[in-house]
Structure formats: structure tokens, C-alpha cells
mmCIF file of C-alpha atoms in Angstrom:
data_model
loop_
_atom_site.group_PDB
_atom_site.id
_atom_site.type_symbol
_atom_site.label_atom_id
_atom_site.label_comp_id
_atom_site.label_asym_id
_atom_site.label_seq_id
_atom_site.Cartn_x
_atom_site.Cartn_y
_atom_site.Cartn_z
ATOM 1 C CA UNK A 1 -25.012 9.269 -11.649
ATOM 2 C CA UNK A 2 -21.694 8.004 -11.444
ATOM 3 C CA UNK A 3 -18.767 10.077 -12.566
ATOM 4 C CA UNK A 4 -14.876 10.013 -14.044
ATOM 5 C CA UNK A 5 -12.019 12.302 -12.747
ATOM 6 C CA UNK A 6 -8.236 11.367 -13.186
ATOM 7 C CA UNK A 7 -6.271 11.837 -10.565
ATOM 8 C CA UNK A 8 -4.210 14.426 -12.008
ATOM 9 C CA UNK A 9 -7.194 16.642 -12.250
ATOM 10 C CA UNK A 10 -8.066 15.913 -7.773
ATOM 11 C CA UNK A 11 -8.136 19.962 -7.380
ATOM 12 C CA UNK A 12 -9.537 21.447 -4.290
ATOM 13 C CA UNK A 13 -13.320 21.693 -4.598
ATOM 14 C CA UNK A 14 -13.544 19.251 -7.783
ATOM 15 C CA UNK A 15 -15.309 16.097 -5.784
ATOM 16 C CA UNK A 16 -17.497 18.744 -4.155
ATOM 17 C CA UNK A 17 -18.623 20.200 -7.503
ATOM 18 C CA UNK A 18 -19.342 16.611 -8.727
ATOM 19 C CA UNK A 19 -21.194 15.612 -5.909
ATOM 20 C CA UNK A 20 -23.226 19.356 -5.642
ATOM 21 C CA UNK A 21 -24.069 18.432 -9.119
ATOM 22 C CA UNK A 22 -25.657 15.506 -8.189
ATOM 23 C CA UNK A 23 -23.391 12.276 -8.842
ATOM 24 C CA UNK A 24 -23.555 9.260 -5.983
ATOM 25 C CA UNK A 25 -19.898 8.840 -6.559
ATOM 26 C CA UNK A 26 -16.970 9.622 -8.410
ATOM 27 C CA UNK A 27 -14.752 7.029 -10.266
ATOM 28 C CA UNK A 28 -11.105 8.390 -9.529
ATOM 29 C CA UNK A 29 -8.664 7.027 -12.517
ATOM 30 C CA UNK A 30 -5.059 6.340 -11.120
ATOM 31 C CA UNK A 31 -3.970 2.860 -11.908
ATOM 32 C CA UNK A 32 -0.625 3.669 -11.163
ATOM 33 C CA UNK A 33 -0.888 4.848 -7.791
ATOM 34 C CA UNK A 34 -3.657 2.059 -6.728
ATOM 35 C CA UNK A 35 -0.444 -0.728 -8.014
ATOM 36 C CA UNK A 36 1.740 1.096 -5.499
ATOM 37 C CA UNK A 37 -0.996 0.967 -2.822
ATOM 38 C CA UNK A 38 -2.017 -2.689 -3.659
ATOM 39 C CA UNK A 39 1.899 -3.731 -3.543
ATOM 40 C CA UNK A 40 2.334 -2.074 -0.213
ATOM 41 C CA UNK A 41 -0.933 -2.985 1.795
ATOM 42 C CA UNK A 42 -1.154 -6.539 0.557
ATOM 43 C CA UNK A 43 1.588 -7.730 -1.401
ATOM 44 C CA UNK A 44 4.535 -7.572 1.725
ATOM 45 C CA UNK A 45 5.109 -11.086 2.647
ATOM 46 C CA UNK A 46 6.457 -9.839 5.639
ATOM 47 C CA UNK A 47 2.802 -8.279 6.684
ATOM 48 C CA UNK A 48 0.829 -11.394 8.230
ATOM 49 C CA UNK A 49 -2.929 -10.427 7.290
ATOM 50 C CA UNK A 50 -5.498 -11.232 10.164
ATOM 51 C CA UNK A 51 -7.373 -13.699 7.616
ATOM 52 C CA UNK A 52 -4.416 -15.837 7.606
ATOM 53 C CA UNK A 53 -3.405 -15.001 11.131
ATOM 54 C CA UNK A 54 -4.786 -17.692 14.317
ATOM 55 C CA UNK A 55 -7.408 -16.365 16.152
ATOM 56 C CA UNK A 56 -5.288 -15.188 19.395
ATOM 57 C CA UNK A 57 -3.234 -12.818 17.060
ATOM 58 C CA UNK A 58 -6.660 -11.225 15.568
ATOM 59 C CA UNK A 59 -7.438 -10.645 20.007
ATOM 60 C CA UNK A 60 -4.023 -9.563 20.435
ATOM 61 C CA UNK A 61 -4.514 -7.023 17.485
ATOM 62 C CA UNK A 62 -7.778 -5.809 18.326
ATOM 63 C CA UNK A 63 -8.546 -2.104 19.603
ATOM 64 C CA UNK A 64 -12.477 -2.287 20.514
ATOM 65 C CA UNK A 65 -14.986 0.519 20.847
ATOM 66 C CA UNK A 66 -18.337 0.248 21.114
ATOM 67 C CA UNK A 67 -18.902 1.426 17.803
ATOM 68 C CA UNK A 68 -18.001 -1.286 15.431
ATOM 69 C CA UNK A 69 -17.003 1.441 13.072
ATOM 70 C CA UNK A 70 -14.305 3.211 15.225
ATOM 71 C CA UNK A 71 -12.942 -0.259 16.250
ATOM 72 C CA UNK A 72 -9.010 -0.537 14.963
ATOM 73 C CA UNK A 73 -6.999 -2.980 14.475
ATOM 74 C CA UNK A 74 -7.809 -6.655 13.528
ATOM 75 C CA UNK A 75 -11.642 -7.698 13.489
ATOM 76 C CA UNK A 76 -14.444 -9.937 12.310
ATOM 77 C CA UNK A 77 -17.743 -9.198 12.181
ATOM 78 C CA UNK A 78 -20.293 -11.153 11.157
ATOM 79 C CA UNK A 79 -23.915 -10.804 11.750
ATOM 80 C CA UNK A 80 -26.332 -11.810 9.032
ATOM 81 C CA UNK A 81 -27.466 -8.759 6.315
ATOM 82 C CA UNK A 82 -25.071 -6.061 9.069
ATOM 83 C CA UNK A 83 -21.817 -6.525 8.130
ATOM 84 C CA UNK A 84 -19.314 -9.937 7.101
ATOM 85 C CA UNK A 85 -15.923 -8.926 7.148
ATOM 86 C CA UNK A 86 -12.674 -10.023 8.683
ATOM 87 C CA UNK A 87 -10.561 -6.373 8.739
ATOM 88 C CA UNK A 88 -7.239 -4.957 9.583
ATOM 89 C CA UNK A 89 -8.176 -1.063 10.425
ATOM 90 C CA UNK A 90 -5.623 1.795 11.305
ATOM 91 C CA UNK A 91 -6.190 5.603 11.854
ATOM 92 C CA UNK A 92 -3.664 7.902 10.527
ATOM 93 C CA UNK A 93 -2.637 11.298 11.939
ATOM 94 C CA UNK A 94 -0.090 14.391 11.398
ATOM 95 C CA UNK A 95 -0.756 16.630 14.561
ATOM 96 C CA UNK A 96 0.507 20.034 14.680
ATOM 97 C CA UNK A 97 4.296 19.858 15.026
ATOM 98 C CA UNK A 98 4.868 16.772 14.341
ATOM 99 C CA UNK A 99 6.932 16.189 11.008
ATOM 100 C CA UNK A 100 5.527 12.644 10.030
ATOM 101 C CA UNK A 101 2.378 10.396 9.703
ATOM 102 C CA UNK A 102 1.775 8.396 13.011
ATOM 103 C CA UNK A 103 -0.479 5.182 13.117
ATOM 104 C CA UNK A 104 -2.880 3.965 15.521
ATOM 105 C CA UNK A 105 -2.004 1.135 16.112
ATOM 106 C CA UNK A 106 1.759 1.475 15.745
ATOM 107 C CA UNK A 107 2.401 -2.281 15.095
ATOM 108 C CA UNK A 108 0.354 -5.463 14.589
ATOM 109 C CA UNK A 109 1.622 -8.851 16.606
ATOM 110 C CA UNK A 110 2.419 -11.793 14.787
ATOM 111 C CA UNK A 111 3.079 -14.862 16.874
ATOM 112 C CA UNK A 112 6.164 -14.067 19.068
ATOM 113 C CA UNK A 113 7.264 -10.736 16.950
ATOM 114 C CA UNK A 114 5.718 -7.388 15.484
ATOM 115 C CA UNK A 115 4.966 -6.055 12.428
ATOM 116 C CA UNK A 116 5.389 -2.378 11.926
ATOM 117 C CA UNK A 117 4.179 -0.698 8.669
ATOM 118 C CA UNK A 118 6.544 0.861 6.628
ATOM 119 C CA UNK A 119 6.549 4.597 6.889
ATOM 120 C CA UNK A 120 6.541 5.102 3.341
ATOM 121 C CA UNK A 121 3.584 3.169 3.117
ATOM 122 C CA UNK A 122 1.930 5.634 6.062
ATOM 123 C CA UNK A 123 2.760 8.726 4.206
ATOM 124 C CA UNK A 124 1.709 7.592 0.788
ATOM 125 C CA UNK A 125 -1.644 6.548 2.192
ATOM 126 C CA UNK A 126 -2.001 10.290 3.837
ATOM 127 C CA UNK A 127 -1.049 11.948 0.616
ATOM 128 C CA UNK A 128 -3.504 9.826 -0.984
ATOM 129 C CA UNK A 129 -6.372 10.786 1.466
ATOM 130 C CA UNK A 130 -5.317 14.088 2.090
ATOM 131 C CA UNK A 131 -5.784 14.815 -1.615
ATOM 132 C CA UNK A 132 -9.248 13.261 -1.290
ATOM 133 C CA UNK A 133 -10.088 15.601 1.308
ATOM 134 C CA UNK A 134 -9.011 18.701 -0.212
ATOM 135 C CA UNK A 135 -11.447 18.030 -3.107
ATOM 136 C CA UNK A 136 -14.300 17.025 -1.079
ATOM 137 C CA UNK A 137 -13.823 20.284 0.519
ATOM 138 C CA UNK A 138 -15.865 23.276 -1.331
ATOM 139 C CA UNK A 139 -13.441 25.675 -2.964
ATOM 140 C CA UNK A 140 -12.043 28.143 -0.613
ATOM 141 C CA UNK A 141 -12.701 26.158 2.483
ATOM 142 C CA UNK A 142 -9.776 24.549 3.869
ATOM 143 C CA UNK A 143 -10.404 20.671 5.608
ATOM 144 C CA UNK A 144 -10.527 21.279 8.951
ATOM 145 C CA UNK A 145 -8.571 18.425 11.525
ATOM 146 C CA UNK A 146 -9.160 14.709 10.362
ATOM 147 C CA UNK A 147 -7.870 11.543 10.118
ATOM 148 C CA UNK A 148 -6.802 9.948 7.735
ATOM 149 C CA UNK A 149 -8.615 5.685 7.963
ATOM 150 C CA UNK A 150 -7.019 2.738 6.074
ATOM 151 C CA UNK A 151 -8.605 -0.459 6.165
ATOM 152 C CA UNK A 152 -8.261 -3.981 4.575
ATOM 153 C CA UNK A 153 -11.729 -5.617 4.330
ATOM 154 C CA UNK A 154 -11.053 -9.441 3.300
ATOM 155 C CA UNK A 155 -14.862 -11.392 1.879
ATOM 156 C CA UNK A 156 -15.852 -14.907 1.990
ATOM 157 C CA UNK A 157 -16.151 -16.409 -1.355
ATOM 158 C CA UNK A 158 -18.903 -18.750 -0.622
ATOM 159 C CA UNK A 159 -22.428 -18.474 1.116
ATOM 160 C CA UNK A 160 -21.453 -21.217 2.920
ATOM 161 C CA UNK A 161 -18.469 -19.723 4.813
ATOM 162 C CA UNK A 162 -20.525 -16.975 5.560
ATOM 163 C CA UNK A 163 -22.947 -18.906 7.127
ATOM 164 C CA UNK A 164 -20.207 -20.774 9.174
ATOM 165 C CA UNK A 165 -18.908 -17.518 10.331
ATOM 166 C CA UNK A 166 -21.973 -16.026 11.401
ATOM 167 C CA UNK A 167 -23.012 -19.316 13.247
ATOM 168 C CA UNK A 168 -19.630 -19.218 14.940
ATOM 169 C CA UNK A 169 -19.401 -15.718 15.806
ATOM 170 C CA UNK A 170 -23.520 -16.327 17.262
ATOM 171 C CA UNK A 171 -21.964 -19.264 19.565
ATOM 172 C CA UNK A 172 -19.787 -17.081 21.879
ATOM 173 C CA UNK A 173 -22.525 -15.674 23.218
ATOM 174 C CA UNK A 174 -24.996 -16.148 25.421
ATOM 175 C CA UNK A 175 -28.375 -17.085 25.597
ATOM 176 C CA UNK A 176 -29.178 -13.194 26.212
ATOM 177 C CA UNK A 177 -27.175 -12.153 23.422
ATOM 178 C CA UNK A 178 -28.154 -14.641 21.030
ATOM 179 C CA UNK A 179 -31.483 -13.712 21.485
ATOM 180 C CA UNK A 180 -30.228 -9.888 20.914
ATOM 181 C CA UNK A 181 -28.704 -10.924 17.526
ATOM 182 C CA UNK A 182 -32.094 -12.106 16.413
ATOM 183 C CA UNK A 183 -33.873 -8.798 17.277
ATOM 184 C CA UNK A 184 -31.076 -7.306 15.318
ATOM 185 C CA UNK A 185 -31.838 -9.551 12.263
ATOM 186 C CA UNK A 186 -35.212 -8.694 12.804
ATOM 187 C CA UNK A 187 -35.072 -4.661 13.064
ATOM 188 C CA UNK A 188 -33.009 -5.060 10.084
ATOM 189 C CA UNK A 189 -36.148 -5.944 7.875
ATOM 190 C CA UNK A 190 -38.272 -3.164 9.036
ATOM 191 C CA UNK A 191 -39.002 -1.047 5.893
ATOM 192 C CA UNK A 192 -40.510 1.962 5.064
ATOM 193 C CA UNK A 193 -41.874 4.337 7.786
ATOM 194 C CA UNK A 194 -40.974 1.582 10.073
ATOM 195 C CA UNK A 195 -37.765 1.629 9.584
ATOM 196 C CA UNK A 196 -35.827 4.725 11.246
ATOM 197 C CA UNK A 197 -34.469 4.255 14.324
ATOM 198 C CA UNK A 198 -36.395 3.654 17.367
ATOM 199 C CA UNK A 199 -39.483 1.940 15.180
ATOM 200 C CA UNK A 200 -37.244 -0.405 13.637
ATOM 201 C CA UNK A 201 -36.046 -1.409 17.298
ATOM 202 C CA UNK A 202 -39.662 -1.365 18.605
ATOM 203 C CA UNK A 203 -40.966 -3.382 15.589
ATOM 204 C CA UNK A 204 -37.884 -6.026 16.636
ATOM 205 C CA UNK A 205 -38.810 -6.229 19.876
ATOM 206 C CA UNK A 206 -42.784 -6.631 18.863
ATOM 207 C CA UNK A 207 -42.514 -8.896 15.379
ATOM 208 C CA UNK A 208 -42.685 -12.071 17.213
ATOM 209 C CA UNK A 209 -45.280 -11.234 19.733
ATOM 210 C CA UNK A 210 -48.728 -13.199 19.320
ATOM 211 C CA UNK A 211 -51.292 -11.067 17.451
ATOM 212 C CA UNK A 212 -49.864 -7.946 17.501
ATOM 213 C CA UNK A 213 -46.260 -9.299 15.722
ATOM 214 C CA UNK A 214 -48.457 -11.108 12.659
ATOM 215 C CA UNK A 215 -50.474 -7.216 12.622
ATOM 216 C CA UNK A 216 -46.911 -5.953 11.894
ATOM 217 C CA UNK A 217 -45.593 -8.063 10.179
ATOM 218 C CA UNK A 218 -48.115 -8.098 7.911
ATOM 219 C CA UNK A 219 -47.647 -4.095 7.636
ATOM 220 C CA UNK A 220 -43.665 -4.540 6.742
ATOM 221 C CA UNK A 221 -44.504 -6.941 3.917
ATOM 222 C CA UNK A 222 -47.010 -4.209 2.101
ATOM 223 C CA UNK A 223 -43.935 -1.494 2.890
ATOM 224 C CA UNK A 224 -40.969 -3.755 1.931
ATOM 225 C CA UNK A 225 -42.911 -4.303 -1.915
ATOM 226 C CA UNK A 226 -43.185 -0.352 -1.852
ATOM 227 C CA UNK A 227 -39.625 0.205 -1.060
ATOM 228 C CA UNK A 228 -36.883 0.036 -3.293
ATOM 229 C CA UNK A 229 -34.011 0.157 -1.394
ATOM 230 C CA UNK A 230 -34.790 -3.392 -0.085
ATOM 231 C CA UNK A 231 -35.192 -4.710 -3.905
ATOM 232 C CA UNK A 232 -31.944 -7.960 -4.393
ATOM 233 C CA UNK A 233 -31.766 -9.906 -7.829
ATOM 234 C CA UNK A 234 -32.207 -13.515 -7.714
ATOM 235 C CA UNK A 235 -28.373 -14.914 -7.234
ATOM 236 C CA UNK A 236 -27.644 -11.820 -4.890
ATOM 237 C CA UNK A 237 -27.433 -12.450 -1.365
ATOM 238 C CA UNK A 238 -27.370 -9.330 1.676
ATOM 239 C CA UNK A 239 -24.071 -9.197 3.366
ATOM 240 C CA UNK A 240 -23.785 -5.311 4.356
ATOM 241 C CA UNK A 241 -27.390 -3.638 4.495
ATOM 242 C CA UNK A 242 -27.956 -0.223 3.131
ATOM 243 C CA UNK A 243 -26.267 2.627 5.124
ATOM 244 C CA UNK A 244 -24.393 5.517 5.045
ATOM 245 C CA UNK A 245 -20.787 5.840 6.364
ATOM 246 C CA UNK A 246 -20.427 8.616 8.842
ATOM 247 C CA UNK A 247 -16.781 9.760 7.766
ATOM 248 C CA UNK A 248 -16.233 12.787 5.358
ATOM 249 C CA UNK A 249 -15.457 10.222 2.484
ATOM 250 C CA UNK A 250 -15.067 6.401 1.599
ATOM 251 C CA UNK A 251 -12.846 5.205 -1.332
ATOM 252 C CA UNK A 252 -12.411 2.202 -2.415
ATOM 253 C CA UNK A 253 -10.481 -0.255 -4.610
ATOM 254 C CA UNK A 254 -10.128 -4.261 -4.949
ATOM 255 C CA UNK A 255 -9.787 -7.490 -6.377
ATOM 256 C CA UNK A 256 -13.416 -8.896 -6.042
ATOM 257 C CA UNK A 257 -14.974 -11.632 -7.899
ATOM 258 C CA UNK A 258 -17.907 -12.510 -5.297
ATOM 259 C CA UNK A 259 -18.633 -9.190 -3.780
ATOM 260 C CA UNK A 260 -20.816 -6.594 -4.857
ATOM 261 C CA UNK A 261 -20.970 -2.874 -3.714
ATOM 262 C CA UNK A 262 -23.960 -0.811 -4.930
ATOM 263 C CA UNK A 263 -24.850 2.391 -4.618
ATOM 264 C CA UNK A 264 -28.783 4.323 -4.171
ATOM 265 C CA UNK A 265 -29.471 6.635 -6.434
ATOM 266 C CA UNK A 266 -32.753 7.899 -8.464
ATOM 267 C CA UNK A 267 -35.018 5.234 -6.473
ATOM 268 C CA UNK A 268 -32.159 2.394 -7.634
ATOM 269 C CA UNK A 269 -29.660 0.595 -7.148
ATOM 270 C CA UNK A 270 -25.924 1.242 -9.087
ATOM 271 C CA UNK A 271 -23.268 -1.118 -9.399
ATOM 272 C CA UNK A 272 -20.300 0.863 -8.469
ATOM 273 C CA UNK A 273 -17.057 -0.637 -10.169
ATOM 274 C CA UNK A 274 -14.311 -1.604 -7.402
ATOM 275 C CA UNK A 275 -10.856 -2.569 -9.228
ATOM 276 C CA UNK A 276 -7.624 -2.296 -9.070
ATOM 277 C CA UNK A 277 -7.543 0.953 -11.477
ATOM 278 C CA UNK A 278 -9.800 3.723 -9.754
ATOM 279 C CA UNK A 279 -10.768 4.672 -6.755
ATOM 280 C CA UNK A 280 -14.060 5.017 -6.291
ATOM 281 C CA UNK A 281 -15.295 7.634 -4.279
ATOM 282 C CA UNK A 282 -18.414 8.346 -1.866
ATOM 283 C CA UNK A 283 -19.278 10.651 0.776
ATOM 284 C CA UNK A 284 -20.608 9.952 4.210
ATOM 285 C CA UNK A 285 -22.639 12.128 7.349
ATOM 286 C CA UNK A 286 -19.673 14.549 7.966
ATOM 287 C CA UNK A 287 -19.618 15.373 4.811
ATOM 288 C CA UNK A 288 -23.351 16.001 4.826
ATOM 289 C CA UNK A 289 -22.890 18.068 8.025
ATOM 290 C CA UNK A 290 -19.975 19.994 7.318
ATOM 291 C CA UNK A 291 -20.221 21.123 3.717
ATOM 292 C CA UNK A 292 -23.778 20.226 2.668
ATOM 293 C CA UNK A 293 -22.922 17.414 0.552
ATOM 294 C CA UNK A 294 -25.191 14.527 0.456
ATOM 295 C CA UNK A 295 -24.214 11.437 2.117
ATOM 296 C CA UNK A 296 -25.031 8.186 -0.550
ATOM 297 C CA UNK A 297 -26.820 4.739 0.850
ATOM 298 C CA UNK A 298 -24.737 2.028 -0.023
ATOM 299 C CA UNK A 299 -24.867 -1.435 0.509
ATOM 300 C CA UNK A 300 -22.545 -5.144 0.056
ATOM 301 C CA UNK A 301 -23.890 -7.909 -1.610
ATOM 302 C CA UNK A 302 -22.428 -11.748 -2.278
ATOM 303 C CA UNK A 303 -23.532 -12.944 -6.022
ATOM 304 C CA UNK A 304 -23.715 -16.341 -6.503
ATOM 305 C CA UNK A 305 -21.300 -17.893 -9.248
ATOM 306 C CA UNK A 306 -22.341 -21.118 -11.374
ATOM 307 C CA UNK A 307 -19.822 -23.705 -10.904
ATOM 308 C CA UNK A 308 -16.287 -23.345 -9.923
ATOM 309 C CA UNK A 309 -13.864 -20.635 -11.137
ATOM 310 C CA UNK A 310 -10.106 -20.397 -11.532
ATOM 311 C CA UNK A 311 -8.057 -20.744 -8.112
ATOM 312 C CA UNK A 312 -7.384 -17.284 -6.664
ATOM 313 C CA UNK A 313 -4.971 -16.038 -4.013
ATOM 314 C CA UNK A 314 -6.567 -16.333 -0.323
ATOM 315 C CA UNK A 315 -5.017 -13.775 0.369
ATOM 316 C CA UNK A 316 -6.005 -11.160 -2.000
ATOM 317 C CA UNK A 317 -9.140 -12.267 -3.491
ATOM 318 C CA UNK A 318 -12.209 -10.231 -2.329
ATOM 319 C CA UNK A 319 -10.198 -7.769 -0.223
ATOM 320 C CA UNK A 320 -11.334 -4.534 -0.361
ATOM 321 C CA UNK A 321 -8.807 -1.717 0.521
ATOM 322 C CA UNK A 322 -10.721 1.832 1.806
ATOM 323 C CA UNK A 323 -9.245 5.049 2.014
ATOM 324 C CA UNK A 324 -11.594 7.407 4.010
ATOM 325 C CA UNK A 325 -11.429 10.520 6.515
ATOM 326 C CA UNK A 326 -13.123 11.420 9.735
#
């Protein structure tokens, strides 16, 4: 279900053959290029990453929306089994006269100065994606206007920094929204037939109701033991729930010890390997609506390690770097 390509061989139409053929991803050899990318995204000491940054730079930095997913920028977000990330997102572009990559944003503050990425760095993370794109793309059918998306996605390594997070992010709000986080947490565990869109907010809203809330309730159990999708190994804990990404592609490479990205495929779930030697690719909705190509359920997990491991790098450990298009 999972399948090789080198890089070398990243020919217009070859991702969309592998995924017509039925693969949930495609591992994407190039440990050469993914050094260069590493080096440049998260080795430059001049580059002050929003995990290390205080809190008023990540506000400065961030360029909202009210879709958490077309956010830029810095950003956390952490609500319990959503999403758990602190991220540095940008949106690259090459409009029609225009002779170079731009970035959105054009520069990140740090403290009193700026940080501009390098526009070697810009271009090398188009050519990457561009590439990407022209392969998704059946043969013969040229991408049409996109963007190419770069983000930095940095983990917590312990369940208990999650959980600090999530219970800070939960205090700056209100009452009102408080109490809108736990219908969120609650429409999140709505399985089966209950859980599309629309009965997954109704059963939120209902769950807790007398009477009626045990009656479903005690209809979600009997779906969630029927349901696969919702099956976690002992040691494994929910930090992104299943979805699908609604850009024409996701790929992805890291340095994770912690984090776990899986993939839905055949009724199960894959481990798909995230290093810092392939990229591995995924498509999302506009892939699904634009050449047919199925979009792939995915989900982020946190596994539990017995005792304590080797000091890491802050910095770098559990970052995930994505390459995608929309």
C-alpha cells in the first residue's frame, strides 16, 4: 500500500499512476535534497523558530483565518485529539510575470528586528513542490495555478506538555468557548454513521443531555467497536484525529522520536515512515476533485517511551517539515 520512487524518476504523471493504482502514499527517496532542505529550514541560527520565540513574537507573526488550515505564519494549536502543534507556515507563489518565488509572509519578527528567508531557500522549496505537482498531475494534463505551502510543525515530547498546552490554550477563553471546546472534544468521538458532519455536531450538542445523551451514547460505543478507523494501541495516545488534507498533496519529512503519522488503508492503519531521507507523499480533496485521485485519511499520534532517552535538540526534535500545494 505504500510505495518507493527516487526522485530522479518524479516524471509528470508518475505519483498519479501510483496512486490510480491504488497506493495510500508514495515514499519519495532523495536524501540529498531533504539535507539541503533540513539545513536551510531549520539549521540557520539566524532563523528564530516560534517554539523558541516569546509568545508576543508568535502574535506578531501570526496571519489568522478562520480556517486553521489557511492560517500563516506562526501558530499553536492545541485542542485535545484535533490538532497539537506549534507551526511556522508560509505560502509560496510565482504569478505570471513575475521572475521569482514570493512568500507570504515576506519576513518573520524577532524581538526588535526581522528575519527574511533566504531566496534560495524560497526557490528550492518551489522546485521541490513544483516537481511534486507535476507528478501528481495525470500525464498530459498540465497543474493548473497553485501554491506552493511550507510549514514547520514542532511536537511535544511528553503527554504531559501536551496536556499543559491544551489546558493553557483552554484558559484564554471564555466560559462560552470553553464550553465550545468540550462539544468539540465531544463531536470528535462520534463514530460510524454518526460521525459526518452535521450528526457528529448534533450528537455533541445532545451527548450530555439527560436520557436522550446516555441513548446515544450508548449507540457510539456499539459503532466505535465496529469502526476501525478509531482503533489506538495501548502506549499510543490521539494528537491529530483522522482527516484528510484538502490541498492537492502533503509531503513530509522529520526528525521524530515521539510522533507517529499513520495512514488508512484496507480497513487499517499504516505507519508511514517520516525521516530525514524521503519524502513521503499523500494526496488530499483537490486532488480528489481535480484529477480523480483519492484523498488518504491520516492521522498523528504521541507513543509513549519507557524511561528516558538520549538528550535531543529542542529545536529540531519532533519537527515535521511539509511540502504541499493548493
Amino acid at each position: 500500500m505504500i510505495a518507493e520512487l527516487a526522485y530522479q524518476d518524479l516524471e509528470p504523471g508518475s505519483l498519479a499512476r501510483l496512486f490510480g493504482a491504488g497506493h495510500a502514499a508514495v515514499l519519495v527517496r532523495c536524501p540529498d535534497i531533504v539535507a539541503e532542505l533540513w539545513r536551510g529550514l531549520l539549521e540557520d541560527s539566524a532563523e528564530q523558530m516560534p517554539w523558541e520565540a516569546p509568545l508576543i513574537d508568535i502574535a506578531r507573526n501570526y496571519h489568522g483565518s478562520g480556517d486553521i488550515t489557511a492560517s500563516l505564519g506562526d501558530l499553536f494549536y492545541f485542542q485535545p485529539g484535533r490538532h497539537g502543534y506549534i507551526a511556522r507556515k508560509m505560502a509560496l507563489s510565482r504569478g505570471k510575470g513575475k521572475g521569482h518565488v514570493v512568500a507570504r509572509p515576506a519576513y518573520f519578527v524577532q524581538g526588535g528586528g526581522h528575519y527574511v528567508p533566504r531566496q534560495a531557500l524560497l526557490d528550492q522549496c518551489w522546485a521541490i513542490g513544483w516537481r511534486l505537482m507535476a507528478a501528481l498531475a495525470p500525464e498530459g494534463t498540465p497543474p493548473a495555478d497553485f501554491q506552493i505551502v511550507v510549514q514547520r510543525l514542532k511536537y511535544q515530547e511528553s503527554a504531559g506538555d501536551f496536556d499543559r498546552l491544551d489546558a493553557l490554550a483552554r484558559n484564554s477563553l471564555g466560559r462560552w468557548g470553553r464550553a465550545g471546546c468540550a462539544l468539540d472534544e465531544r463531536r470528535s468521538q462520534a463514530a460510524g454513521m454518526l460521525s459526518p458532519r452535521g450528526l457528529s455536531d448534533l450528537y455533541g450538542l445532545l451527548a450530555e443531555v439527560p436520557v436522550i445523551g446516555r441513548l446515544l451514547q450508548g449507540i457510539n460505543r456499539l459503532l466505535l467497536r465496529r469502526d476501525r478507523s478509531r482503533d489506538i494501541a495501548p502506549g499510543q495516545r490521539l494528537i491529530e484525529g483522522a482527516h484528510y488534507d484538502y490541498r492537492y498533496f502533503s509531503a513530509l519529512c522529520g526528525q521524530r522520536e515521539q510522533m507517529l503519522t499513520q495512514v488508512f488503508a484496507d480497513g487499517r492503519w499504516i505507519d508511514l515512515p517520516i525521516d530525514r531521507a524521503t519524502l513521503a507523499v499523500f494526496p488530499g480533496s483537490m486532488a480528489t476533485q481535480a484529477y480523480g485521485v483519492r484523498h488518504v485519511l491520516h492521522r498523528v499520534l504521541h507513543v509513549e517511551q519507557q524511561g528516558e532517552g538520549p538528550a535531543g535538540d529542542p529545536r529540531t526534535d519532533n519537527v515535521t517539515v511539509l511540502i504541499g500545494s493548493a
